[in-house]
PDB file of C-alpha atoms in Angstrom:
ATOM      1  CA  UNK A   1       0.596  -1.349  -5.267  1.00  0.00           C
ATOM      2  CA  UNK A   2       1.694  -2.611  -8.524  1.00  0.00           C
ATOM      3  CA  UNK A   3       5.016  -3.195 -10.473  1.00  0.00           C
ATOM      4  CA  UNK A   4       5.198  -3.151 -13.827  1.00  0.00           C
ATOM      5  CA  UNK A   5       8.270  -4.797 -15.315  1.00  0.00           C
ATOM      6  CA  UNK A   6       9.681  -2.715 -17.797  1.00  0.00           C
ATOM      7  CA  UNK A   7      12.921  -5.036 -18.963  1.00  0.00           C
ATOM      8  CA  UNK A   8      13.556  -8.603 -17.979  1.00  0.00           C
ATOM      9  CA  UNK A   9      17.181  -8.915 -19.736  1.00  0.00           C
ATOM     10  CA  UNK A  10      20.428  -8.432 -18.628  1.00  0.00           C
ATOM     11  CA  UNK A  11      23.877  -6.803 -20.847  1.00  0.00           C
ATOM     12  CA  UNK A  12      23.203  -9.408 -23.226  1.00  0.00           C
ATOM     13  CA  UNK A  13      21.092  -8.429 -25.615  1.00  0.00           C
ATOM     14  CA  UNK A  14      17.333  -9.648 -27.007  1.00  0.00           C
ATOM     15  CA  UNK A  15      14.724  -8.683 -28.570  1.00  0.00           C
ATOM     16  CA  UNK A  16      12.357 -10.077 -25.914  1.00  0.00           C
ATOM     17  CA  UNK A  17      14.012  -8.921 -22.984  1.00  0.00           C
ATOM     18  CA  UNK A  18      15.036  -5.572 -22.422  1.00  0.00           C
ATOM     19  CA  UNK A  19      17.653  -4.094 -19.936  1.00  0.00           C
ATOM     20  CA  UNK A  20      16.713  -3.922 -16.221  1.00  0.00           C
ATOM     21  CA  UNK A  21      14.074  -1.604 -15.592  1.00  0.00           C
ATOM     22  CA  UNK A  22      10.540  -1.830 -12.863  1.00  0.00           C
ATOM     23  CA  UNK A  23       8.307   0.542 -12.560  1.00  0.00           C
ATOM     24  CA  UNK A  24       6.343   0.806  -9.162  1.00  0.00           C
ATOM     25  CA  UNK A  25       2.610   2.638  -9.124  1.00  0.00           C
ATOM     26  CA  UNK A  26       1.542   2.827  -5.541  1.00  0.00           C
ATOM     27  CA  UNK A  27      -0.557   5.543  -4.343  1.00  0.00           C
ATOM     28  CA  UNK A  28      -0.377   7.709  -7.162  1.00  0.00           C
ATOM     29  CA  UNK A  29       3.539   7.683  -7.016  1.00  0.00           C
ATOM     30  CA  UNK A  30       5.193   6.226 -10.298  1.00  0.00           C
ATOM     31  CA  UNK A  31       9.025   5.445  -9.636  1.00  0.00           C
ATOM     32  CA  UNK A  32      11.265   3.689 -11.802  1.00  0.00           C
ATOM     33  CA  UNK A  33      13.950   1.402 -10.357  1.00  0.00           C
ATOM     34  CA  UNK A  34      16.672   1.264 -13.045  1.00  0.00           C
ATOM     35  CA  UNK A  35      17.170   2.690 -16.452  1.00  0.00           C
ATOM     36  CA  UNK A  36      18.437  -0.143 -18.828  1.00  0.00           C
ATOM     37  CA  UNK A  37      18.443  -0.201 -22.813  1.00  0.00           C
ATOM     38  CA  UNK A  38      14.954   0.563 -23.643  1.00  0.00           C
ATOM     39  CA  UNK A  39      13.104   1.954 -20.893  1.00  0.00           C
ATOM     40  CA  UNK A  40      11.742   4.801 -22.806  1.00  0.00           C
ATOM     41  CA  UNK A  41       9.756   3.024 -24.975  1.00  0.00           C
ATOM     42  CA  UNK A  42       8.692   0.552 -22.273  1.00  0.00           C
ATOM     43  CA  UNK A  43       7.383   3.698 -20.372  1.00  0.00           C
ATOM     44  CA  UNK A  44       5.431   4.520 -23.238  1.00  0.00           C
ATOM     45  CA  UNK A  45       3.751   1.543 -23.776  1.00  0.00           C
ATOM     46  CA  UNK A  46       2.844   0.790 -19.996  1.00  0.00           C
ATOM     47  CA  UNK A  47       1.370   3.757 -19.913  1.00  0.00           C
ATOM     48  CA  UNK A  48       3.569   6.112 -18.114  1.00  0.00           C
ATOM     49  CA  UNK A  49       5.687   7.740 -19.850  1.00  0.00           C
ATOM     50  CA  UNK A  50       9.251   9.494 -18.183  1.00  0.00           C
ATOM     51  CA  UNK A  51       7.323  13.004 -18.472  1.00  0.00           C
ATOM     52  CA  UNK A  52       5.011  11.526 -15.453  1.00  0.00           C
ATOM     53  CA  UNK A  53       7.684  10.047 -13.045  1.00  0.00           C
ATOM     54  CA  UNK A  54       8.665  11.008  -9.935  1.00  0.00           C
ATOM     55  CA  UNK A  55      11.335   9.698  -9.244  1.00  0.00           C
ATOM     56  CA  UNK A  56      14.437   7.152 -10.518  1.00  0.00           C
ATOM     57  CA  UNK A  57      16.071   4.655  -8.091  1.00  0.00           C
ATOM     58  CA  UNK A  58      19.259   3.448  -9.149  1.00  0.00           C
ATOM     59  CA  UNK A  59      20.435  -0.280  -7.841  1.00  0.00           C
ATOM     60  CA  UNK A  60      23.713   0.146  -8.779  1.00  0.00           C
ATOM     61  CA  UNK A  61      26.127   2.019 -11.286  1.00  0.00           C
ATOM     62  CA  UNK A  62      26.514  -0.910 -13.820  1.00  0.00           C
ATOM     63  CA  UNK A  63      26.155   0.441 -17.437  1.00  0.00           C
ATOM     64  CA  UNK A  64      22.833  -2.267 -18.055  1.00  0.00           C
ATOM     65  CA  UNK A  65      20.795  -0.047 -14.950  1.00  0.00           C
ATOM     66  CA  UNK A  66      21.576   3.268 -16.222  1.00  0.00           C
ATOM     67  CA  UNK A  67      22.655   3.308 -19.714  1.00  0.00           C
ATOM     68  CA  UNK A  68      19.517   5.000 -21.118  1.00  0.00           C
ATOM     69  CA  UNK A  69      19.419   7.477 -18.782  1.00  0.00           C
ATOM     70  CA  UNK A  70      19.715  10.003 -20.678  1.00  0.00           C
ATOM     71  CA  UNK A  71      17.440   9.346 -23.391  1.00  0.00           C
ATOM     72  CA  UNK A  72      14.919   8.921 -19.944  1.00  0.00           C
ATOM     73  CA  UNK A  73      16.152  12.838 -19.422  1.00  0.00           C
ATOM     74  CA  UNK A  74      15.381  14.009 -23.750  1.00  0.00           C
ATOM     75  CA  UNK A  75      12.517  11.838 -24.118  1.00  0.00           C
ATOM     76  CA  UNK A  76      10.623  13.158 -20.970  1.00  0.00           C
ATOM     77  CA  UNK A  77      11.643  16.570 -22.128  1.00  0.00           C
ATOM     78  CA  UNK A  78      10.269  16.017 -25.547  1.00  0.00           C
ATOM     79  CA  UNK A  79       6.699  14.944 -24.000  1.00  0.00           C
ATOM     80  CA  UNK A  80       6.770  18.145 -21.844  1.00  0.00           C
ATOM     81  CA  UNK A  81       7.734  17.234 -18.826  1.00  0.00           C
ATOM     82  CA  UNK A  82       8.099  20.739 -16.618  1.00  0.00           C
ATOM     83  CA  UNK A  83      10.238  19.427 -13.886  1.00  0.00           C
ATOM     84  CA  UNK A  84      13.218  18.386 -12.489  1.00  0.00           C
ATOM     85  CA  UNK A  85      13.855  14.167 -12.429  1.00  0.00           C
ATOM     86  CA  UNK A  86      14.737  13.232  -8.754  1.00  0.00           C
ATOM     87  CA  UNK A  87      17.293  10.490  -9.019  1.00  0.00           C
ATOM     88  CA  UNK A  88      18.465   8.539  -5.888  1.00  0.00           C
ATOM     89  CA  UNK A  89      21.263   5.966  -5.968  1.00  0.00           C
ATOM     90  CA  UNK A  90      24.322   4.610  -4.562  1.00  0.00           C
ATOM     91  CA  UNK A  91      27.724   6.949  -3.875  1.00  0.00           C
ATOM     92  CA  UNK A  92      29.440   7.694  -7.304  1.00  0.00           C
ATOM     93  CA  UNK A  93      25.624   8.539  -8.768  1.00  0.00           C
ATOM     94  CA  UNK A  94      26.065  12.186  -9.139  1.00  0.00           C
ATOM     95  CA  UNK A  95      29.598  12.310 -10.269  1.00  0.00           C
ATOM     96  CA  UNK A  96      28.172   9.787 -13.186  1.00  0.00           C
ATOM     97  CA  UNK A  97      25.135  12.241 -13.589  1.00  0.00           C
ATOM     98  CA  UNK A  98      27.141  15.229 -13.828  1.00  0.00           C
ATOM     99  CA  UNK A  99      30.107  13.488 -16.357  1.00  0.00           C
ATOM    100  CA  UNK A 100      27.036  12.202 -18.586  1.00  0.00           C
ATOM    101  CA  UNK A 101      25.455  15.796 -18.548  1.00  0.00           C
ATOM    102  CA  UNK A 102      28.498  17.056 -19.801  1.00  0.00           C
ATOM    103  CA  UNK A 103      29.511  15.014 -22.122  1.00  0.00           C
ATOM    104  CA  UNK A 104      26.283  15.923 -24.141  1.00  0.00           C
ATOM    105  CA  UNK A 105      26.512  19.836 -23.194  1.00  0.00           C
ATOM    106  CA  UNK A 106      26.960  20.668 -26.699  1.00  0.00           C
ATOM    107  CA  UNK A 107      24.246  18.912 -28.238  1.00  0.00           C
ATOM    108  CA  UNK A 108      21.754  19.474 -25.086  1.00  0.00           C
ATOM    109  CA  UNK A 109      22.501  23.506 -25.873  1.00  0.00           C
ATOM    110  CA  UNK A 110      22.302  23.084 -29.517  1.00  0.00           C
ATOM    111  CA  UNK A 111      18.743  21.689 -28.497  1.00  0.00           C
ATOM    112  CA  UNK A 112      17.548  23.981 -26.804  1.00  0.00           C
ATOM    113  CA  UNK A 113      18.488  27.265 -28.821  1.00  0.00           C
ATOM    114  CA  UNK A 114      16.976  25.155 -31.908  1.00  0.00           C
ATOM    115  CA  UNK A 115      13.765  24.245 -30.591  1.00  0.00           C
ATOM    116  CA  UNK A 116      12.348  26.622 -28.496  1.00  0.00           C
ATOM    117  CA  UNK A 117      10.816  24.611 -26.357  1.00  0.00           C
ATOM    118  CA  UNK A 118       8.837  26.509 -23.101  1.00  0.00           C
ATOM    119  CA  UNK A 119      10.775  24.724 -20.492  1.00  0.00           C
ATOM    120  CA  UNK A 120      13.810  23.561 -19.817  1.00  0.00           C
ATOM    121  CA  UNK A 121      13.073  22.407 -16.091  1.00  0.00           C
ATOM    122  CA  UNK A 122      13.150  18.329 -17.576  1.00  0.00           C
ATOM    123  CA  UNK A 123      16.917  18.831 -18.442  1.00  0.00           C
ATOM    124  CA  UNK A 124      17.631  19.452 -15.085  1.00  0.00           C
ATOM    125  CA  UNK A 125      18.943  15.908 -12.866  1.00  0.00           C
ATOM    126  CA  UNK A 126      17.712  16.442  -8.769  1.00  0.00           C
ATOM    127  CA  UNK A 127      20.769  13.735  -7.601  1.00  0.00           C
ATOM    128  CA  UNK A 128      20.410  12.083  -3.617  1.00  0.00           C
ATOM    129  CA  UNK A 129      23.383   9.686  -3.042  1.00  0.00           C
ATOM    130  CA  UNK A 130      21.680   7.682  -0.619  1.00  0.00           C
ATOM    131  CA  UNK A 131      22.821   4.538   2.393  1.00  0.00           C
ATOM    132  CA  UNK A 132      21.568   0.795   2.930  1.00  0.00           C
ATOM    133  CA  UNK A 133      19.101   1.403   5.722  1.00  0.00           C
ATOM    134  CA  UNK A 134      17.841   4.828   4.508  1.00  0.00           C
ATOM    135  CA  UNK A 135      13.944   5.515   4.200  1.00  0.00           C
ATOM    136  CA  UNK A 136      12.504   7.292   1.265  1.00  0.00           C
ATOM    137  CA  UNK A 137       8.884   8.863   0.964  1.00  0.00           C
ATOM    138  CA  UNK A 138       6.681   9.076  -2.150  1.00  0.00           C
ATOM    139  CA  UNK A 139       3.148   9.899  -1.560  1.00  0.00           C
ATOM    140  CA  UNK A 140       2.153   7.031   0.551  1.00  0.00           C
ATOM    141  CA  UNK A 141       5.242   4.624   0.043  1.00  0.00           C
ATOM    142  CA  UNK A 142       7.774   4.357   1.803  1.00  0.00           C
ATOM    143  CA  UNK A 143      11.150   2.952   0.353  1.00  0.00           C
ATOM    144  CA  UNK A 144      13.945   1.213   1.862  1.00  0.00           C
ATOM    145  CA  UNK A 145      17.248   1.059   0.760  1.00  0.00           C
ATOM    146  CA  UNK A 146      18.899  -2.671   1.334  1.00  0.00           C
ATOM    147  CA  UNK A 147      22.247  -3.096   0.700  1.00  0.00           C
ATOM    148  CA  UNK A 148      23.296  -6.186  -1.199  1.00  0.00           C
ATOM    149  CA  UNK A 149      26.381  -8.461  -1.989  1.00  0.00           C
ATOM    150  CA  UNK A 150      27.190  -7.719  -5.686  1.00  0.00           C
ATOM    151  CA  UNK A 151      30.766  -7.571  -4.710  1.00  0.00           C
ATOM    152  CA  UNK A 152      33.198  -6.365  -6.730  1.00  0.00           C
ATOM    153  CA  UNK A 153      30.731  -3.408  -7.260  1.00  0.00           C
ATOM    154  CA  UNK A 154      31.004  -1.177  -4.081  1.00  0.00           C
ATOM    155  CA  UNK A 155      27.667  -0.070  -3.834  1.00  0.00           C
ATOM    156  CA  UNK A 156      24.673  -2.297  -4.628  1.00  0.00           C
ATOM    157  CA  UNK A 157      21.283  -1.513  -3.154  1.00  0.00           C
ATOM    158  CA  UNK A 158      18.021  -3.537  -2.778  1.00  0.00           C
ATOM    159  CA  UNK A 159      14.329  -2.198  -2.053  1.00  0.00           C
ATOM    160  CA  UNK A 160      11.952  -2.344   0.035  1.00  0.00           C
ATOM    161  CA  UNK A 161       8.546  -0.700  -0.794  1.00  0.00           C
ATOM    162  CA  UNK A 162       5.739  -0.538   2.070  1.00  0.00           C
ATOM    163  CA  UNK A 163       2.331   0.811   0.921  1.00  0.00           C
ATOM    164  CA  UNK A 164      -0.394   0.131   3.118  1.00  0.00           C
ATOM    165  CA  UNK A 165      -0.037  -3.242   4.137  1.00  0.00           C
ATOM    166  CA  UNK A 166       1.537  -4.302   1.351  1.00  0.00           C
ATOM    167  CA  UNK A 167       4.827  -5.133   1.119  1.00  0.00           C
ATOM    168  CA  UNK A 168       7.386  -5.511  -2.303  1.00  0.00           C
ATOM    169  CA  UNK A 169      11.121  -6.358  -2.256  1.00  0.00           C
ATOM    170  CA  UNK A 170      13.383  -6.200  -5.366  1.00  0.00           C
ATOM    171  CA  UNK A 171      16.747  -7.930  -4.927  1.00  0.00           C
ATOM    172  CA  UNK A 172      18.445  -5.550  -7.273  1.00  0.00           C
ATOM    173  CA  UNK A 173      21.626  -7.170  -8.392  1.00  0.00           C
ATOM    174  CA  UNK A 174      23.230  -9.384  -5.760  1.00  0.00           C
ATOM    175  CA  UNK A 175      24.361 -13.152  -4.952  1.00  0.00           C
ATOM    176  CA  UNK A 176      22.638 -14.778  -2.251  1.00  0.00           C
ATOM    177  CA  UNK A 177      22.027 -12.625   0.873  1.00  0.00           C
ATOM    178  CA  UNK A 178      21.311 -12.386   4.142  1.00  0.00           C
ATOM    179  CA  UNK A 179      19.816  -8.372   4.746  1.00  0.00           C
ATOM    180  CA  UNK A 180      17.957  -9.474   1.522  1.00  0.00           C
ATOM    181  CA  UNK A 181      16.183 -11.683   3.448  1.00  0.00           C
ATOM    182  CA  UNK A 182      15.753 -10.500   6.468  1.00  0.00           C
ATOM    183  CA  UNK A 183      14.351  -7.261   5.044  1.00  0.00           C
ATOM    184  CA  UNK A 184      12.158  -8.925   2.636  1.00  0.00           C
ATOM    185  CA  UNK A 185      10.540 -11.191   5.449  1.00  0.00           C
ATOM    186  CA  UNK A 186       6.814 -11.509   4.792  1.00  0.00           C
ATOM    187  CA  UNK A 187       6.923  -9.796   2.017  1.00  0.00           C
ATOM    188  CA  UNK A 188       3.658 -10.031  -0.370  1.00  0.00           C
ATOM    189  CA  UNK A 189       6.025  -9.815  -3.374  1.00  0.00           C
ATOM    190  CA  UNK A 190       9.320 -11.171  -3.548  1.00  0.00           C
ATOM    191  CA  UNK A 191      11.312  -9.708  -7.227  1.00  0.00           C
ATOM    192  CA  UNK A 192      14.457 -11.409  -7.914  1.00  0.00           C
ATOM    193  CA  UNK A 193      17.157 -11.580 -10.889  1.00  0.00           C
ATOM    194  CA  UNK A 194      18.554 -15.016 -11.731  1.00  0.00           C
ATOM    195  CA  UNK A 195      21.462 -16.827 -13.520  1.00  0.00           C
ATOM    196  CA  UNK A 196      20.698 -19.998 -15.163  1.00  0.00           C
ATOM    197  CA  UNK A 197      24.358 -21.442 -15.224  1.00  0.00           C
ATOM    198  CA  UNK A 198      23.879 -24.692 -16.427  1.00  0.00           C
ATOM    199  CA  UNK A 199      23.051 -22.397 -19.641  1.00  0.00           C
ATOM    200  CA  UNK A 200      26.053 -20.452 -20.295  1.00  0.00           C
ATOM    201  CA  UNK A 201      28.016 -23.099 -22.524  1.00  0.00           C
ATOM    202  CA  UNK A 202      31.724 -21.875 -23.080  1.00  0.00           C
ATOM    203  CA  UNK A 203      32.129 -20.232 -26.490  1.00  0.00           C
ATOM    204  CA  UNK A 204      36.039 -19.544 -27.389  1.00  0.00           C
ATOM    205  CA  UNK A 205      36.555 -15.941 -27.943  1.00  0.00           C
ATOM    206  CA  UNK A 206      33.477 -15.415 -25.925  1.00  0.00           C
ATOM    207  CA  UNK A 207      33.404 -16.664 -22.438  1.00  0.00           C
ATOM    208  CA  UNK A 208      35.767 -18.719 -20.621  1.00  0.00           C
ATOM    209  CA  UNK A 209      35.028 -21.226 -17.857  1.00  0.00           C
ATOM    210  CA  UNK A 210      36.603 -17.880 -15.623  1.00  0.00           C
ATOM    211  CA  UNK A 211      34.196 -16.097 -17.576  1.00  0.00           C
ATOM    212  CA  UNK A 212      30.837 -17.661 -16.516  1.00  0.00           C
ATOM    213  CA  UNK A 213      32.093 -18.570 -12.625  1.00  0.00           C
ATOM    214  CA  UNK A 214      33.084 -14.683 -12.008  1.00  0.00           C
ATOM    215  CA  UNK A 215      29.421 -13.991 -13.776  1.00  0.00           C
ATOM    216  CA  UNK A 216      27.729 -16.675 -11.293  1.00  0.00           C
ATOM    217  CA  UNK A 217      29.334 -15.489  -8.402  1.00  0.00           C
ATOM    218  CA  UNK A 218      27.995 -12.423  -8.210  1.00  0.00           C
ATOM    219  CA  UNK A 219      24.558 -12.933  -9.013  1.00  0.00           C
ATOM    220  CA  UNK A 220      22.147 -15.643  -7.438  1.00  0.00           C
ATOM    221  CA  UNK A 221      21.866 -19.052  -9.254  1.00  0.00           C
ATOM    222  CA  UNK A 222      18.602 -20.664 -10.187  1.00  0.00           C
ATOM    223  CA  UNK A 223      19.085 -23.281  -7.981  1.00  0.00           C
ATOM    224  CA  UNK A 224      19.196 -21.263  -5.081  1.00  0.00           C
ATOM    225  CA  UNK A 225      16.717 -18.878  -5.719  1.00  0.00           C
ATOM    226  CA  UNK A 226      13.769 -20.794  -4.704  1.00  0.00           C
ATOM    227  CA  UNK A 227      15.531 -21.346  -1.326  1.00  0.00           C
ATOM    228  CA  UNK A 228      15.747 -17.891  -0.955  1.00  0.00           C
ATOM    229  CA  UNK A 229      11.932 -16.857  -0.900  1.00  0.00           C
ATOM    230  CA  UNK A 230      10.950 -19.836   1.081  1.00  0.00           C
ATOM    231  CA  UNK A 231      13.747 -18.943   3.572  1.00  0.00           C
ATOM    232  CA  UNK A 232      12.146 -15.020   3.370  1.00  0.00           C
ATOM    233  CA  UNK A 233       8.807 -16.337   3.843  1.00  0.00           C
ATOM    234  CA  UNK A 234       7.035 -14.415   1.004  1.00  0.00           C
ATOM    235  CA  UNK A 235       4.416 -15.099  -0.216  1.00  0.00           C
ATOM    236  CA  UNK A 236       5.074 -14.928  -4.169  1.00  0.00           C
ATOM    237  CA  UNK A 237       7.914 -14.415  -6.324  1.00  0.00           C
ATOM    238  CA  UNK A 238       8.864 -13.137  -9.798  1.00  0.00           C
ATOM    239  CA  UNK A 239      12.219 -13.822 -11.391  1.00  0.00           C
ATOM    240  CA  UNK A 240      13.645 -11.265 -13.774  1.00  0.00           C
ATOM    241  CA  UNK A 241      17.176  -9.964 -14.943  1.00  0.00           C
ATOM    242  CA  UNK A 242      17.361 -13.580 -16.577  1.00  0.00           C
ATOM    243  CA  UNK A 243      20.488 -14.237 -17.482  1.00  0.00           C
ATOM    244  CA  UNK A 244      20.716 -16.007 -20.327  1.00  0.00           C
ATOM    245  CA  UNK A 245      17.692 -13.801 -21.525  1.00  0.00           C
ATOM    246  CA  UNK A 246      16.185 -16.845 -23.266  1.00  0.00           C
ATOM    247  CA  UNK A 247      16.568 -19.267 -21.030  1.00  0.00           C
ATOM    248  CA  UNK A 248      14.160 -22.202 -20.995  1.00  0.00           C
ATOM    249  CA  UNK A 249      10.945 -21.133 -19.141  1.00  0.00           C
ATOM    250  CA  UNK A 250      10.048 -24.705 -18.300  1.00  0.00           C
ATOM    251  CA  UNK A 251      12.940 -26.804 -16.883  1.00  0.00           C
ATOM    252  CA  UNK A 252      13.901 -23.208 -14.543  1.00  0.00           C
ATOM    253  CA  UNK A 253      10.330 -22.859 -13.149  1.00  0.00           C
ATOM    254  CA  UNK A 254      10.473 -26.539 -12.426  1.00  0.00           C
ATOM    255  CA  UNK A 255      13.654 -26.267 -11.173  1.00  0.00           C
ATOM    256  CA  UNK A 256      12.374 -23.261  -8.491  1.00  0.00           C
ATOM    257  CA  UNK A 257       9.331 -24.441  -7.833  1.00  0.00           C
ATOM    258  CA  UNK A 258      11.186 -27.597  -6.191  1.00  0.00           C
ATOM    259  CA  UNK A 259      11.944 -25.263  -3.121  1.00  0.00           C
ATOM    260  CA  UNK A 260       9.654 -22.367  -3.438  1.00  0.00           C
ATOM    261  CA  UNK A 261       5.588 -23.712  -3.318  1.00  0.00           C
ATOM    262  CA  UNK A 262       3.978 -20.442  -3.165  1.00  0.00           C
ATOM    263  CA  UNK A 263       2.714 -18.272  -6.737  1.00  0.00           C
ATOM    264  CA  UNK A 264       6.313 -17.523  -9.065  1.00  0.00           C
ATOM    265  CA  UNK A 265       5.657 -15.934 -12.053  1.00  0.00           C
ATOM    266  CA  UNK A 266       9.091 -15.819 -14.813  1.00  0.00           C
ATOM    267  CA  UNK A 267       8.162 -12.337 -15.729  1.00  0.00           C
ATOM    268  CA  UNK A 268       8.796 -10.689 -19.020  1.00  0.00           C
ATOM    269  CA  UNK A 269       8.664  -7.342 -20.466  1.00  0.00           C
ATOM    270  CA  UNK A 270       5.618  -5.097 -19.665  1.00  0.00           C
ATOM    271  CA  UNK A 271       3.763  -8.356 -17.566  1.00  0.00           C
ATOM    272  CA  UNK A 272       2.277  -6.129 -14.348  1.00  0.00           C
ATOM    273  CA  UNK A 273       1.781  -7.645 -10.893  1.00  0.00           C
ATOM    274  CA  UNK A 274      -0.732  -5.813  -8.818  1.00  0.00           C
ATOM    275  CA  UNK A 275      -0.537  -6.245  -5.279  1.00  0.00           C
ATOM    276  CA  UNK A 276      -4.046  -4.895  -4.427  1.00  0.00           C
ATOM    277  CA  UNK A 277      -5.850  -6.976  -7.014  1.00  0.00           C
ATOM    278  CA  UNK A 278      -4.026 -10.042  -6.330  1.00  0.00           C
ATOM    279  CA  UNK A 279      -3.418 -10.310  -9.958  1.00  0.00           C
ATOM    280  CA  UNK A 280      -0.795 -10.965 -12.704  1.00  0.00           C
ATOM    281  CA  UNK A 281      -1.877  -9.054 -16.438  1.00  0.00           C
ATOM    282  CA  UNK A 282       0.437  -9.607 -19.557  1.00  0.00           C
ATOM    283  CA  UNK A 283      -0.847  -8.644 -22.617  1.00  0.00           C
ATOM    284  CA  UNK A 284      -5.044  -9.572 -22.678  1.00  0.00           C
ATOM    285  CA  UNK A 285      -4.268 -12.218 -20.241  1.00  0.00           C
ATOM    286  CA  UNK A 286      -5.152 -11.788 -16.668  1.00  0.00           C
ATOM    287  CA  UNK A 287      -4.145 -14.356 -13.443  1.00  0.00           C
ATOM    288  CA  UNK A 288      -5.785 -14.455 -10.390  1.00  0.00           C
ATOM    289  CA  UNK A 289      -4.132 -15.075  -7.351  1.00  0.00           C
ATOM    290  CA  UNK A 290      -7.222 -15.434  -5.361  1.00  0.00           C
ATOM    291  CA  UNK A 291      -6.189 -15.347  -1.590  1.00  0.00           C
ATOM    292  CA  UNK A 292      -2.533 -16.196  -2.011  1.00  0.00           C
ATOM    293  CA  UNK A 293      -0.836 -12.658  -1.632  1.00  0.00           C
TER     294      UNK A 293
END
């Protein structure tokens, strides 16, 4: 099993970091957990395009998970994709699916009268509204829906992926949480978001001192991170969804390491973990983990 990360970012932009978006290759399944700004051209350039994917999961309905979605739907039509995208998420997912469909009716038919393309089976959206606790099947993996605390949002899902005997949890969006970690117990692969609050300076007209504590309080802070994964017993973890996207690298690894001793990578934008292997590849670069996963 492997997980590419696809965008590291969060709503604010960078060039570096792109919105939230993994990719998961296990068993010959591809699936794609989140849809942020950019995810179509991070498919490209990992390799997998949206015309090969079978299947979208959806965290949660905030616009920095989902708000190339439809691009994901074009694109993927545009490389010839010749089926249906299966997209599983929270409750409110197909009434967004079906008000984003419409509003681009009229330029989706324009489209397709125009160019004559010989399918228009990628245009079509497969929606599941799915429950915390509910099992998924792709291939050989097996998905678990966690639900998380990313309260005010209603409906905010973690998940677990089980391939073989390896094991992968992604935190999705959420502050600190228990059924996070009791469902990611053992897990080879722990990925988590993080908010580095100690860098999110008030800025008048910007953010307020409300501002940043509503931010921090529903997402998990760097300083209790590290806690987490030890707590979970895992046996490596990657940060992502930094927020601030340029954060500095050093003083927040130091500052997780100080509670979490196993492998943690700060990933970035198209760095792969692969599970099997027991390796980390960004770029040319490749990172054994010897016996450690």
């Amino acid at each position: 099993m492997e997980i590419v990360f696809l965008g590291t970012g969060c709503p604010v932009v960078s060039t570096e970091r792109y919105g939230p978006a993994q990719l998961i290759l296990a068993d010959g399944a591809r699936v794609l957990v989140d849809c942020g700004s950019g995810v179509t051209q991070r498919l490209v350039a990992a390799g997998t395009p949206g015309r090969d994917l079978d299947a979208l999961l959806l965290t949660h309905l905030h616009s920095d998970h989902l708000v190339d979605l439809y691009q994901l739907i074009v694109s993927s039509w545009h490389q010839g994709r010749e089926r249906p995208l299966p997209v599983y998420g929270p409750p409110g997912t197909r009434r967004y699916v079906e008000g984003l469909m419409a509003l681009w009716e009229s330029e989706l038919s324009q489209r397709i009268a125009h160019e004559k393309r010989p399918s228009t089976e990628a245009l079509k959206v497969a929606v599941t509204e799915i429950a915390a606790g509910e099992v998924l099947s792709f291939g050989g993996v097996t998905v678990r829906a966690v639900e998380v605390d990313h309260k005010p949002v209603r409906h905010a899902f973690g998940f677990v992926f089980e391939a073989g005997s390896e094991k992968l949890a992604l935190s999705g969006d959420t502050r600190r949480c228990e059924a996070l970690i009791a469902a990611a117990k053992g897990a080879d692969l722990l990925v988590h978001e993080v908010f580095v609050h100690r860098e999110m300076p008030l800025v008048p007209g910007v953010r307020s001192a409300e501002t940043v504590a509503n931010v921090a309080g529903y997402h998990t802070l760097s300083s209790e991170v590290g806690r987490i994964a030890t707590e979970a017993g895992v046996k490596a973890l990657a940060l992502t969804h930094f927020v601030p996207p340029a954060a500095d690298r050093a003083a927040l690894l130091a500052e997780v390491a100080a509670d979490f001793t196993g492998p943690l990578v700060l990933a970035e934008d198209l760095l792969r973990i692969d599970l099997t292997a027991r390796k980390v590849v960004y770029g040319q670069a490749e990172l054994s983990f010897g016996k450690a996963l």
